[in-house]
mmCIF file with all atom_site columns, C-alpha atoms in Angstrom:
data_model
loop_
_atom_site.group_PDB
_atom_site.id
_atom_site.type_symbol
_atom_site.label_atom_id
_atom_site.label_alt_id
_atom_site.label_comp_id
_atom_site.label_asym_id
_atom_site.label_entity_id
_atom_site.label_seq_id
_atom_site.pdbx_PDB_ins_code
_atom_site.Cartn_x
_atom_site.Cartn_y
_atom_site.Cartn_z
_atom_site.occupancy
_atom_site.B_iso_or_equiv
_atom_site.pdbx_formal_charge
_atom_site.auth_seq_id
_atom_site.auth_comp_id
_atom_site.auth_asym_id
_atom_site.auth_atom_id
_atom_site.pdbx_PDB_model_num
ATOM 1   C CA . MET A 1 1   ? 5.022   31.135  22.428  1.00 0.00 ? 988  MET A CA 1
ATOM 2   C CA . GLN A 1 2   ? 3.750   31.315  26.017  1.00 0.00 ? 989  GLN A CA 1
ATOM 3   C CA . GLN A 1 3   ? 5.978   30.556  28.937  1.00 0.00 ? 990  GLN A CA 1
ATOM 4   C CA . VAL A 1 4   ? 4.388   28.748  31.789  1.00 0.00 ? 991  VAL A CA 1
ATOM 5   C CA . SER A 1 5   ? 5.870   29.102  35.251  1.00 0.00 ? 992  SER A CA 1
ATOM 6   C CA . ASP A 1 6   ? 3.980   26.350  36.916  1.00 0.00 ? 993  ASP A CA 1
ATOM 7   C CA . VAL A 1 7   ? 4.278   22.898  34.789  1.00 0.00 ? 994  VAL A CA 1
ATOM 8   C CA . ARG A 1 8   ? 2.088   21.083  37.093  1.00 0.00 ? 995  ARG A CA 1
ATOM 9   C CA . SER A 1 9   ? -0.654  23.247  36.014  1.00 0.00 ? 996  SER A CA 1
ATOM 10  C CA . ASN A 1 10  ? -3.542  21.222  34.566  1.00 0.00 ? 997  ASN A CA 1
ATOM 11  C CA . ALA A 1 11  ? -3.815  23.062  31.558  1.00 0.00 ? 998  ALA A CA 1
ATOM 12  C CA . HIS A 1 12  ? -0.728  22.079  30.019  1.00 0.00 ? 999  HIS A CA 1
ATOM 13  C CA . LEU A 1 13  ? 0.971   18.603  29.637  1.00 0.00 ? 1000 LEU A CA 1
ATOM 14  C CA . THR A 1 14  ? 4.850   18.145  29.379  1.00 0.00 ? 1001 THR A CA 1
ATOM 15  C CA . ILE A 1 15  ? 6.185   16.257  26.634  1.00 0.00 ? 1002 ILE A CA 1
ATOM 16  C CA . GLY A 1 16  ? 6.576   12.843  29.028  1.00 0.00 ? 1003 GLY A CA 1
ATOM 17  C CA . LYS A 1 17  ? 2.955   13.240  30.218  1.00 0.00 ? 1004 LYS A CA 1
ATOM 18  C CA . ILE A 1 18  ? 1.208   13.610  26.491  1.00 0.00 ? 1005 ILE A CA 1
ATOM 19  C CA . THR A 1 19  ? 3.388   10.819  25.057  1.00 0.00 ? 1006 THR A CA 1
ATOM 20  C CA . GLY A 1 20  ? 2.452   8.692   28.076  1.00 0.00 ? 1007 GLY A CA 1
ATOM 21  C CA . LEU A 1 21  ? -1.171  9.209   27.452  1.00 0.00 ? 1008 LEU A CA 1
ATOM 22  C CA . ALA A 1 22  ? -1.323  8.731   23.980  1.00 0.00 ? 1009 ALA A CA 1
ATOM 23  C CA . ARG A 1 23  ? 1.070   6.006   24.057  1.00 0.00 ? 1010 ARG A CA 1
ATOM 24  C CA . VAL A 1 24  ? 3.260   7.356   21.190  1.00 0.00 ? 1011 VAL A CA 1
ATOM 25  C CA . SER A 1 25  ? 7.258   7.731   21.704  1.00 0.00 ? 1012 SER A CA 1
ATOM 26  C CA . THR A 1 26  ? 8.609   11.051  22.125  1.00 0.00 ? 1013 THR A CA 1
ATOM 27  C CA . ASP A 1 27  ? 10.579  10.310  18.939  1.00 0.00 ? 1014 ASP A CA 1
ATOM 28  C CA . THR A 1 28  ? 7.134   9.837   17.109  1.00 0.00 ? 1015 THR A CA 1
ATOM 29  C CA . LEU A 1 29  ? 5.430   13.442  18.799  1.00 0.00 ? 1016 LEU A CA 1
ATOM 30  C CA . ARG A 1 30  ? 8.845   15.065  17.816  1.00 0.00 ? 1017 ARG A CA 1
ATOM 31  C CA . TYR A 1 31  ? 8.255   13.587  14.081  1.00 0.00 ? 1018 TYR A CA 1
ATOM 32  C CA . TYR A 1 32  ? 4.417   14.890  14.182  1.00 0.00 ? 1019 TYR A CA 1
ATOM 33  C CA . GLU A 1 33  ? 6.010   18.366  14.716  1.00 0.00 ? 1020 GLU A CA 1
ATOM 34  C CA . ARG A 1 34  ? 8.699   18.368  12.420  1.00 0.00 ? 1021 ARG A CA 1
ATOM 35  C CA . GLU A 1 35  ? 5.525   17.371  10.062  1.00 0.00 ? 1022 GLU A CA 1
ATOM 36  C CA . ARG A 1 36  ? 3.403   20.307  11.204  1.00 0.00 ? 1023 ARG A CA 1
ATOM 37  C CA . LEU A 1 37  ? 0.957   18.163  12.382  1.00 0.00 ? 1024 LEU A CA 1
ATOM 38  C CA . ILE A 1 38  ? 1.344   19.459  15.919  1.00 0.00 ? 1025 ILE A CA 1
ATOM 39  C CA . ALA A 1 39  ? 2.590   21.898  17.994  1.00 0.00 ? 1026 ALA A CA 1
ATOM 40  C CA . PRO A 1 40  ? 3.317   22.875  21.428  1.00 0.00 ? 1027 PRO A CA 1
ATOM 41  C CA . THR A 1 41  ? 1.797   25.507  22.708  1.00 0.00 ? 1028 THR A CA 1
ATOM 42  C CA . ALA A 1 42  ? 4.047   26.820  25.509  1.00 0.00 ? 1029 ALA A CA 1
ATOM 43  C CA . LYS A 1 43  ? 7.337   26.637  27.053  1.00 0.00 ? 1030 LYS A CA 1
ATOM 44  C CA . SER A 1 44  ? 8.067   26.028  30.854  1.00 0.00 ? 1031 SER A CA 1
ATOM 45  C CA . ALA A 1 45  ? 10.276  28.185  32.853  1.00 0.00 ? 1032 ALA A CA 1
ATOM 46  C CA . GLY A 1 46  ? 12.986  25.284  32.280  1.00 0.00 ? 1033 GLY A CA 1
ATOM 47  C CA . GLY A 1 47  ? 12.524  25.726  28.512  1.00 0.00 ? 1034 GLY A CA 1
ATOM 48  C CA . TYR A 1 48  ? 10.515  22.125  27.875  1.00 0.00 ? 1035 TYR A CA 1
ATOM 49  C CA . ARG A 1 49  ? 7.715   21.685  25.732  1.00 0.00 ? 1036 ARG A CA 1
ATOM 50  C CA . LEU A 1 50  ? 4.084   22.376  26.776  1.00 0.00 ? 1037 LEU A CA 1
ATOM 51  C CA . TYR A 1 51  ? 1.234   20.946  25.177  1.00 0.00 ? 1038 TYR A CA 1
ATOM 52  C CA . GLU A 1 52  ? -2.454  21.805  25.626  1.00 0.00 ? 1039 GLU A CA 1
ATOM 53  C CA . ARG A 1 53  ? -4.994  19.107  26.447  1.00 0.00 ? 1040 ARG A CA 1
ATOM 54  C CA . ASP A 1 54  ? -6.499  19.315  22.825  1.00 0.00 ? 1041 ASP A CA 1
ATOM 55  C CA . ALA A 1 55  ? -2.970  17.961  21.682  1.00 0.00 ? 1042 ALA A CA 1
ATOM 56  C CA . LEU A 1 56  ? -3.878  14.686  23.118  1.00 0.00 ? 1043 LEU A CA 1
ATOM 57  C CA . GLN A 1 57  ? -6.886  14.197  21.099  1.00 0.00 ? 1044 GLN A CA 1
ATOM 58  C CA . ARG A 1 58  ? -5.018  15.447  18.179  1.00 0.00 ? 1045 ARG A CA 1
ATOM 59  C CA . ILE A 1 59  ? -2.424  12.600  18.742  1.00 0.00 ? 1046 ILE A CA 1
ATOM 60  C CA . ARG A 1 60  ? -5.278  10.048  18.973  1.00 0.00 ? 1047 ARG A CA 1
ATOM 61  C CA . PHE A 1 61  ? -6.759  11.402  15.497  1.00 0.00 ? 1048 PHE A CA 1
ATOM 62  C CA . ILE A 1 62  ? -3.445  11.431  13.823  1.00 0.00 ? 1049 ILE A CA 1
ATOM 63  C CA . LYS A 1 63  ? -2.641  7.565   15.148  1.00 0.00 ? 1050 LYS A CA 1
ATOM 64  C CA . GLN A 1 64  ? -6.186  6.383   14.111  1.00 0.00 ? 1051 GLN A CA 1
ATOM 65  C CA . ALA A 1 65  ? -5.967  8.171   10.762  1.00 0.00 ? 1052 ALA A CA 1
ATOM 66  C CA . GLN A 1 66  ? -2.752  6.180   10.465  1.00 0.00 ? 1053 GLN A CA 1
ATOM 67  C CA . GLN A 1 67  ? -4.202  3.244   11.104  1.00 0.00 ? 1054 GLN A CA 1
ATOM 68  C CA . CYS A 1 68  ? -7.166  3.904   8.399   1.00 0.00 ? 1055 CYS A CA 1
ATOM 69  C CA . GLY A 1 69  ? -4.130  4.178   5.602   1.00 0.00 ? 1056 GLY A CA 1
ATOM 70  C CA . PHE A 1 70  ? -3.690  8.003   5.475   1.00 0.00 ? 1057 PHE A CA 1
ATOM 71  C CA . ASN A 1 71  ? -0.259  9.213   5.094   1.00 0.00 ? 1058 ASN A CA 1
ATOM 72  C CA . LEU A 1 72  ? 0.820   12.336  7.321   1.00 0.00 ? 1059 LEU A CA 1
ATOM 73  C CA . ALA A 1 73  ? 0.380   15.110  4.363   1.00 0.00 ? 1060 ALA A CA 1
ATOM 74  C CA . GLU A 1 74  ? -3.178  13.319  4.008   1.00 0.00 ? 1061 GLU A CA 1
ATOM 75  C CA . ILE A 1 75  ? -4.015  13.766  7.664   1.00 0.00 ? 1062 ILE A CA 1
ATOM 76  C CA . ARG A 1 76  ? -2.564  17.502  7.652   1.00 0.00 ? 1063 ARG A CA 1
ATOM 77  C CA . SER A 1 77  ? -5.315  17.811  4.942   1.00 0.00 ? 1064 SER A CA 1
ATOM 78  C CA . LEU A 1 78  ? -7.979  16.055  7.057   1.00 0.00 ? 1065 LEU A CA 1
ATOM 79  C CA . LEU A 1 79  ? -6.880  18.309  10.187  1.00 0.00 ? 1066 LEU A CA 1
ATOM 80  C CA . ALA A 1 80  ? -7.108  21.434  8.215   1.00 0.00 ? 1067 ALA A CA 1
ATOM 81  C CA . LEU A 1 81  ? -10.729 20.190  7.353   1.00 0.00 ? 1068 LEU A CA 1
ATOM 82  C CA . ARG A 1 82  ? -11.619 19.180  10.787  1.00 0.00 ? 1069 ARG A CA 1
ATOM 83  C CA . GLY A 1 83  ? -10.732 22.872  11.737  1.00 0.00 ? 1070 GLY A CA 1
ATOM 84  C CA . SER A 1 84  ? -12.445 24.553  8.358   1.00 0.00 ? 1071 SER A CA 1
ATOM 85  C CA . ASN A 1 85  ? -15.656 26.281  9.209   1.00 0.00 ? 1072 ASN A CA 1
ATOM 86  C CA . ALA A 1 86  ? -16.451 25.894  5.598   1.00 0.00 ? 1073 ALA A CA 1
ATOM 87  C CA . ALA A 1 87  ? -16.371 22.253  5.419   1.00 0.00 ? 1074 ALA A CA 1
ATOM 88  C CA . CYS A 1 88  ? -18.706 19.681  6.212   1.00 0.00 ? 1075 CYS A CA 1
ATOM 89  C CA . CYS A 1 89  ? -19.087 15.710  6.890   1.00 0.00 ? 1076 CYS A CA 1
ATOM 90  C CA . ARG A 1 90  ? -19.764 15.722  3.065   1.00 0.00 ? 1077 ARG A CA 1
ATOM 91  C CA . ASP A 1 91  ? -16.038 16.915  2.611   1.00 0.00 ? 1078 ASP A CA 1
ATOM 92  C CA . VAL A 1 92  ? -14.506 14.183  4.974   1.00 0.00 ? 1079 VAL A CA 1
ATOM 93  C CA . ARG A 1 93  ? -16.469 11.568  3.423   1.00 0.00 ? 1080 ARG A CA 1
ATOM 94  C CA . ARG A 1 94  ? -14.946 12.257  0.175   1.00 0.00 ? 1081 ARG A CA 1
ATOM 95  C CA . VAL A 1 95  ? -11.428 12.659  1.219   1.00 0.00 ? 1082 VAL A CA 1
ATOM 96  C CA . ALA A 1 96  ? -12.430 8.721   3.086   1.00 0.00 ? 1083 ALA A CA 1
ATOM 97  C CA . LEU A 1 97  ? -13.952 7.456   -0.083  1.00 0.00 ? 1084 LEU A CA 1
ATOM 98  C CA . GLU A 1 98  ? -10.936 8.445   -2.565  1.00 0.00 ? 1085 GLU A CA 1
ATOM 99  C CA . LYS A 1 99  ? -8.657  6.849   0.358   1.00 0.00 ? 1086 LYS A CA 1
ATOM 100 C CA . LYS A 1 100 ? -10.357 3.944   0.585   1.00 0.00 ? 1087 LYS A CA 1
ATOM 101 C CA . LEU A 1 101 ? -10.500 3.658   -3.552  1.00 0.00 ? 1088 LEU A CA 1
ATOM 102 C CA . GLN A 1 102 ? -6.877  4.077   -3.373  1.00 0.00 ? 1089 GLN A CA 1
ATOM 103 C CA . LEU A 1 103 ? -6.615  1.028   -0.815  1.00 0.00 ? 1090 LEU A CA 1
ATOM 104 C CA . GLU A 1 104 ? -8.766  -1.007  -3.064  1.00 0.00 ? 1091 GLU A CA 1
ATOM 105 C CA . ALA A 1 105 ? -6.343  -0.396  -6.327  1.00 0.00 ? 1092 ALA A CA 1
ATOM 106 C CA . LYS A 1 106 ? -3.590  -1.382  -4.141  1.00 0.00 ? 1093 LYS A CA 1
ATOM 107 C CA . ILE A 1 107 ? -4.898  -4.457  -3.004  1.00 0.00 ? 1094 ILE A CA 1
ATOM 108 C CA . LYS A 1 108 ? -5.847  -5.461  -6.328  1.00 0.00 ? 1095 LYS A CA 1
ATOM 109 C CA . SER A 1 109 ? -2.225  -4.964  -7.675  1.00 0.00 ? 1096 SER A CA 1
ATOM 110 C CA . MET A 1 110 ? -0.964  -6.511  -4.674  1.00 0.00 ? 1097 MET A CA 1
ATOM 111 C CA . LYS A 1 111 ? -3.420  -9.874  -5.425  1.00 0.00 ? 1098 LYS A CA 1
ATOM 112 C CA . VAL A 1 112 ? -1.707  -9.800  -9.159  1.00 0.00 ? 1099 VAL A CA 1
ATOM 113 C CA . MET A 1 113 ? 1.938   -9.658  -8.007  1.00 0.00 ? 1100 MET A CA 1
ATOM 114 C CA . SER A 1 114 ? 0.637   -12.250 -5.560  1.00 0.00 ? 1101 SER A CA 1
ATOM 115 C CA . ASN A 1 115 ? -0.933  -14.670 -8.101  1.00 0.00 ? 1102 ASN A CA 1
ATOM 116 C CA . ALA A 1 116 ? 2.126   -14.240 -9.966  1.00 0.00 ? 1103 ALA A CA 1
ATOM 117 C CA . LEU A 1 117 ? 4.550   -15.343 -7.299  1.00 0.00 ? 1104 LEU A CA 1
ATOM 118 C CA . SER A 1 118 ? 1.978   -18.242 -6.770  1.00 0.00 ? 1105 SER A CA 1
ATOM 119 C CA . GLN A 1 119 ? 2.670   -19.402 -10.269 1.00 0.00 ? 1106 GLN A CA 1
ATOM 120 C CA . LEU A 1 120 ? 6.514   -19.021 -10.128 1.00 0.00 ? 1107 LEU A CA 1
ATOM 121 C CA . VAL A 1 121 ? 6.446   -20.971 -6.524  1.00 0.00 ? 1108 VAL A CA 1
ATOM 122 C CA . LYS A 1 122 ? 4.168   -23.791 -8.094  1.00 0.00 ? 1109 LYS A CA 1
ATOM 123 C CA . LYS A 1 123 ? 6.546   -24.164 -11.047 1.00 0.00 ? 1110 LYS A CA 1
ATOM 124 C CA . CYS A 1 124 ? 9.968   -24.425 -9.126  1.00 0.00 ? 1111 CYS A CA 1
ATOM 125 C CA . SER A 1 125 ? 10.993  -27.667 -7.996  1.00 0.00 ? 1112 SER A CA 1
ATOM 126 C CA . GLY A 1 126 ? 12.515  -26.332 -5.326  1.00 0.00 ? 1113 GLY A CA 1
ATOM 127 C CA . ASP A 1 127 ? 15.598  -28.734 -4.876  1.00 0.00 ? 1114 ASP A CA 1
ATOM 128 C CA . ASN A 1 128 ? 19.087  -28.903 -4.678  1.00 0.00 ? 1115 ASN A CA 1
ATOM 129 C CA . ARG A 1 129 ? 19.543  -27.951 -8.728  1.00 0.00 ? 1116 ARG A CA 1
ATOM 130 C CA . PRO A 1 130 ? 21.931  -25.162 -9.176  1.00 0.00 ? 1117 PRO A CA 1
ATOM 131 C CA . LEU A 1 131 ? 20.721  -21.590 -9.008  1.00 0.00 ? 1118 LEU A CA 1
ATOM 132 C CA . ASP A 1 132 ? 21.490  -21.139 -12.763 1.00 0.00 ? 1119 ASP A CA 1
ATOM 133 C CA . ASP A 1 133 ? 18.363  -23.935 -13.029 1.00 0.00 ? 1120 ASP A CA 1
ATOM 134 C CA . CYS A 1 134 ? 16.199  -22.116 -10.980 1.00 0.00 ? 1121 CYS A CA 1
ATOM 135 C CA . SER A 1 135 ? 13.025  -21.836 -12.762 1.00 0.00 ? 1122 SER A CA 1
ATOM 136 C CA . ILE A 1 136 ? 11.881  -18.416 -10.755 1.00 0.00 ? 1123 ILE A CA 1
ATOM 137 C CA . LEU A 1 137 ? 15.490  -16.646 -11.143 1.00 0.00 ? 1124 LEU A CA 1
ATOM 138 C CA . VAL A 1 138 ? 14.932  -17.720 -14.854 1.00 0.00 ? 1125 VAL A CA 1
ATOM 139 C CA . ALA A 1 139 ? 11.215  -16.361 -15.340 1.00 0.00 ? 1126 ALA A CA 1
ATOM 140 C CA . LEU A 1 140 ? 12.418  -13.078 -13.589 1.00 0.00 ? 1127 LEU A CA 1
ATOM 141 C CA . GLU A 1 141 ? 15.048  -12.921 -15.790 1.00 0.00 ? 1128 GLU A CA 1
ATOM 142 C CA . ARG A 1 142 ? 13.186  -13.503 -18.889 1.00 0.00 ? 1129 ARG A CA 1
ATOM 143 C CA . ALA A 1 143 ? 10.581  -11.269 -17.606 1.00 0.00 ? 1130 ALA A CA 1
ATOM 144 C CA . GLU A 1 144 ? 13.289  -8.187  -17.713 1.00 0.00 ? 1131 GLU A CA 1
ATOM 145 C CA . GLY A 1 145 ? 15.121  -9.313  -20.770 1.00 0.00 ? 1132 GLY A CA 1
ATOM 146 C CA . VAL A 1 146 ? 18.536  -9.550  -18.825 1.00 0.00 ? 1133 VAL A CA 1
ATOM 147 C CA . LYS A 1 147 ? 20.477  -12.812 -19.163 1.00 0.00 ? 1134 LYS A CA 1
ATOM 148 C CA . ARG A 1 148 ? 22.236  -13.541 -15.820 1.00 0.00 ? 1135 ARG A CA 1
ATOM 149 C CA . LYS A 1 149 ? 25.970  -14.275 -15.578 1.00 0.00 ? 1136 LYS A CA 1
ATOM 150 C CA . SER A 1 150 ? 26.757  -18.114 -14.662 1.00 0.00 ? 1137 SER A CA 1
ATOM 151 C CA . ARG A 1 151 ? 28.221  -18.245 -11.525 1.00 0.00 ? 1138 ARG A CA 1
ATOM 152 C CA . MET B 2 1   ? -21.558 2.824   -26.590 1.00 0.00 ? 91   MET B CA 1
ATOM 153 C CA . LYS B 2 2   ? -22.162 3.338   -22.780 1.00 0.00 ? 92   LYS B CA 1
ATOM 154 C CA . ILE B 2 3   ? -20.962 6.299   -20.834 1.00 0.00 ? 93   ILE B CA 1
ATOM 155 C CA . GLU B 2 4   ? -21.091 6.077   -16.795 1.00 0.00 ? 94   GLU B CA 1
ATOM 156 C CA . LEU B 2 5   ? -20.525 9.163   -14.537 1.00 0.00 ? 95   LEU B CA 1
ATOM 157 C CA . PHE B 2 6   ? -19.619 8.590   -10.950 1.00 0.00 ? 96   PHE B CA 1
ATOM 158 C CA . TYR B 2 7   ? -20.428 11.278  -8.245  1.00 0.00 ? 97   TYR B CA 1
ATOM 159 C CA . ILE B 2 8   ? -20.895 11.501  -4.770  1.00 0.00 ? 98   ILE B CA 1
ATOM 160 C CA . PRO B 2 9   ? -24.189 12.765  -3.641  1.00 0.00 ? 99   PRO B CA 1
ATOM 161 C CA . GLY B 2 10  ? -23.637 16.696  -2.732  1.00 0.00 ? 100  GLY B CA 1
ATOM 162 C CA . CYS B 2 11  ? -21.210 17.307  -6.066  1.00 0.00 ? 101  CYS B CA 1
ATOM 163 C CA . GLU B 2 12  ? -22.844 20.376  -7.232  1.00 0.00 ? 102  GLU B CA 1
ATOM 164 C CA . LYS B 2 13  ? -20.466 20.650  -10.302 1.00 0.00 ? 103  LYS B CA 1
ATOM 165 C CA . CYS B 2 14  ? -21.373 16.875  -11.322 1.00 0.00 ? 104  CYS B CA 1
ATOM 166 C CA . ALA B 2 15  ? -25.270 18.083  -11.247 1.00 0.00 ? 105  ALA B CA 1
ATOM 167 C CA . THR B 2 16  ? -24.365 20.976  -13.359 1.00 0.00 ? 106  THR B CA 1
ATOM 168 C CA . ALA B 2 17  ? -21.633 19.710  -15.754 1.00 0.00 ? 107  ALA B CA 1
ATOM 169 C CA . GLY B 2 18  ? -23.872 16.145  -15.887 1.00 0.00 ? 108  GLY B CA 1
ATOM 170 C CA . ASP B 2 19  ? -26.225 17.776  -18.185 1.00 0.00 ? 109  ASP B CA 1
ATOM 171 C CA . ASP B 2 20  ? -24.080 19.568  -20.710 1.00 0.00 ? 110  ASP B CA 1
ATOM 172 C CA . LEU B 2 21  ? -21.876 16.578  -20.691 1.00 0.00 ? 111  LEU B CA 1
ATOM 173 C CA . LYS B 2 22  ? -24.787 14.397  -21.402 1.00 0.00 ? 112  LYS B CA 1
ATOM 174 C CA . ALA B 2 23  ? -26.018 16.722  -24.239 1.00 0.00 ? 113  ALA B CA 1
ATOM 175 C CA . THR B 2 24  ? -22.638 16.533  -25.756 1.00 0.00 ? 114  THR B CA 1
ATOM 176 C CA . ALA B 2 25  ? -22.389 13.067  -25.774 1.00 0.00 ? 115  ALA B CA 1
ATOM 177 C CA . GLU B 2 26  ? -25.886 12.836  -27.438 1.00 0.00 ? 116  GLU B CA 1
ATOM 178 C CA . GLN B 2 27  ? -24.817 15.297  -29.988 1.00 0.00 ? 117  GLN B CA 1
ATOM 179 C CA . VAL B 2 28  ? -21.730 13.090  -31.194 1.00 0.00 ? 118  VAL B CA 1
ATOM 180 C CA . ILE B 2 29  ? -23.479 9.647   -30.803 1.00 0.00 ? 119  ILE B CA 1
ATOM 181 C CA . PRO B 2 30  ? -27.341 9.964   -30.957 1.00 0.00 ? 120  PRO B CA 1
ATOM 182 C CA . GLY B 2 31  ? -28.843 7.108   -28.736 1.00 0.00 ? 121  GLY B CA 1
ATOM 183 C CA . ILE B 2 32  ? -25.402 7.117   -26.438 1.00 0.00 ? 122  ILE B CA 1
ATOM 184 C CA . ILE B 2 33  ? -26.380 5.247   -23.049 1.00 0.00 ? 123  ILE B CA 1
ATOM 185 C CA . TRP B 2 34  ? -25.756 7.638   -20.338 1.00 0.00 ? 124  TRP B CA 1
ATOM 186 C CA . ARG B 2 35  ? -25.564 6.330   -16.601 1.00 0.00 ? 125  ARG B CA 1
ATOM 187 C CA . GLU B 2 36  ? -25.376 8.716   -13.448 1.00 0.00 ? 126  GLU B CA 1
ATOM 188 C CA . LEU B 2 37  ? -24.050 6.230   -10.857 1.00 0.00 ? 127  LEU B CA 1
ATOM 189 C CA . ASN B 2 38  ? -23.760 7.385   -7.208  1.00 0.00 ? 128  ASN B CA 1
ATOM 190 C CA . ALA B 2 39  ? -20.500 5.741   -6.070  1.00 0.00 ? 129  ALA B CA 1
ATOM 191 C CA . LEU B 2 40  ? -21.505 5.335   -3.051  1.00 0.00 ? 130  LEU B CA 1
ATOM 192 C CA . ASP B 2 41  ? -24.386 2.482   -3.413  1.00 0.00 ? 131  ASP B CA 1
ATOM 193 C CA . GLU B 2 42  ? -21.909 1.254   -6.714  1.00 0.00 ? 132  GLU B CA 1
ATOM 194 C CA . LEU B 2 43  ? -18.933 0.657   -4.525  1.00 0.00 ? 133  LEU B CA 1
ATOM 195 C CA . ASP B 2 44  ? -17.959 -2.641  -5.877  1.00 0.00 ? 134  ASP B CA 1
ATOM 196 C CA . TYR B 2 45  ? -18.536 -1.724  -9.368  1.00 0.00 ? 135  TYR B CA 1
ATOM 197 C CA . VAL B 2 46  ? -16.119 1.741   -8.736  1.00 0.00 ? 136  VAL B CA 1
ATOM 198 C CA . VAL B 2 47  ? -13.621 -0.448  -7.117  1.00 0.00 ? 137  VAL B CA 1
ATOM 199 C CA . GLU B 2 48  ? -13.389 -2.601  -10.348 1.00 0.00 ? 138  GLU B CA 1
ATOM 200 C CA . LEU B 2 49  ? -13.028 -0.155  -12.747 1.00 0.00 ? 139  LEU B CA 1
ATOM 201 C CA . SER B 2 50  ? -9.866  1.070   -10.282 1.00 0.00 ? 140  SER B CA 1
ATOM 202 C CA . VAL B 2 51  ? -11.372 4.520   -10.081 1.00 0.00 ? 141  VAL B CA 1
ATOM 203 C CA . LEU B 2 52  ? -9.468  6.441   -7.685  1.00 0.00 ? 142  LEU B CA 1
ATOM 204 C CA . THR B 2 53  ? -11.047 10.070  -7.228  1.00 0.00 ? 143  THR B CA 1
ATOM 205 C CA . LEU B 2 54  ? -14.515 11.104  -7.751  1.00 0.00 ? 144  LEU B CA 1
ATOM 206 C CA . PRO B 2 55  ? -16.111 12.332  -9.880  1.00 0.00 ? 145  PRO B CA 1
ATOM 207 C CA . ALA B 2 56  ? -14.991 10.133  -12.603 1.00 0.00 ? 146  ALA B CA 1
ATOM 208 C CA . VAL B 2 57  ? -16.064 9.337   -16.176 1.00 0.00 ? 147  VAL B CA 1
ATOM 209 C CA . ALA B 2 58  ? -16.037 5.634   -17.520 1.00 0.00 ? 148  ALA B CA 1
ATOM 210 C CA . ILE B 2 59  ? -16.866 4.966   -21.182 1.00 0.00 ? 149  ILE B CA 1
ATOM 211 C CA . ASP B 2 60  ? -17.991 1.242   -22.427 1.00 0.00 ? 150  ASP B CA 1
ATOM 212 C CA . GLY B 2 61  ? -16.594 0.051   -18.397 1.00 0.00 ? 151  GLY B CA 1
ATOM 213 C CA . GLU B 2 62  ? -13.153 1.522   -19.109 1.00 0.00 ? 152  GLU B CA 1
ATOM 214 C CA . MET B 2 63  ? -12.085 4.674   -16.701 1.00 0.00 ? 153  MET B CA 1
ATOM 215 C CA . VAL B 2 64  ? -11.366 7.490   -19.285 1.00 0.00 ? 154  VAL B CA 1
ATOM 216 C CA . PHE B 2 65  ? -11.876 10.563  -16.781 1.00 0.00 ? 155  PHE B CA 1
ATOM 217 C CA . SER B 2 66  ? -10.470 10.629  -13.372 1.00 0.00 ? 156  SER B CA 1
ATOM 218 C CA . SER B 2 67  ? -12.131 14.013  -12.865 1.00 0.00 ? 157  SER B CA 1
ATOM 219 C CA . LEU B 2 68  ? -15.067 15.478  -15.067 1.00 0.00 ? 158  LEU B CA 1
ATOM 220 C CA . PRO B 2 69  ? -14.037 16.438  -18.529 1.00 0.00 ? 159  PRO B CA 1
ATOM 221 C CA . THR B 2 70  ? -14.939 19.624  -20.446 1.00 0.00 ? 160  THR B CA 1
ATOM 222 C CA . SER B 2 71  ? -17.440 18.890  -23.242 1.00 0.00 ? 161  SER B CA 1
ATOM 223 C CA . GLY B 2 72  ? -14.480 19.740  -25.570 1.00 0.00 ? 162  GLY B CA 1
ATOM 224 C CA . GLN B 2 73  ? -12.614 16.676  -24.067 1.00 0.00 ? 163  GLN B CA 1
ATOM 225 C CA . LEU B 2 74  ? -15.716 14.502  -23.819 1.00 0.00 ? 164  LEU B CA 1
ATOM 226 C CA . ARG B 2 75  ? -16.422 14.959  -27.658 1.00 0.00 ? 165  ARG B CA 1
ATOM 227 C CA . ARG B 2 76  ? -12.740 14.658  -28.987 1.00 0.00 ? 166  ARG B CA 1
ATOM 228 C CA . GLU B 2 77  ? -12.749 11.074  -26.732 1.00 0.00 ? 167  GLU B CA 1
ATOM 229 C CA . LEU B 2 78  ? -15.740 9.887   -28.332 1.00 0.00 ? 168  LEU B CA 1
ATOM 230 C CA . SER B 2 79  ? -15.502 11.074  -31.774 1.00 0.00 ? 169  SER B CA 1
ATOM 231 C CA . LYS B 2 80  ? -12.211 9.036   -31.469 1.00 0.00 ? 170  LYS B CA 1
ATOM 232 C CA . ARG B 2 81  ? -13.666 6.102   -30.555 1.00 0.00 ? 171  ARG B CA 1
ATOM 233 C CA . LYS B 2 82  ? -16.400 6.334   -33.181 1.00 0.00 ? 172  LYS B CA 1
ATOM 234 C CA . ARG B 2 83  ? -14.032 6.408   -35.839 1.00 0.00 ? 173  ARG B CA 1
ATOM 235 C CA . SER B 2 84  ? -11.960 3.505   -34.651 1.00 0.00 ? 174  SER B CA 1
#
């Protein structure tokens, strides 16, 4: 790793500066580093991590991709794709489309869960009766085939 | 019976393998309906079938192959469905 004597150099950003500009915490940045999504390119004479200006754009990319539902492993693949000469926009579209399909499948399954909960809530009287008579607990236990111990 | 091959434009292996798979399907079940669907144009349907990766193959509206099957795999699946 390159050692830079003057940290005021415009080419490099300290961890404080880059996290401030990217609006992420230093913990987040260190986490990205551990996940091999980003790496400091130099160290100051005092041993502080220094980042190139491109790293700022990379952090923003990571944050935006996370907001679109990509996990860090997927973001690593996306970044690799971004840096690949052999890849093209079509490859990125495929990744984005497959992510959308995964999200849609999750939404579908969560809707099923939500509907199941609606049914349980609808059936429950919600009064002061003891837990042994609670229709939600009874229905959940029946579904699992487990008999609840009386309290 | 109906087979639907979902693809993304630009998928070269879909174009080449698609013809072979279609021929296999017609061999096993003459007159079978074969449709090749651009997933981008049929997004709602693709979601409805719970397709997660592309290309994918559905048989009679059921997702069966989450990647392109080989001719042998398709032949086996169709033969099994034909018998039942």
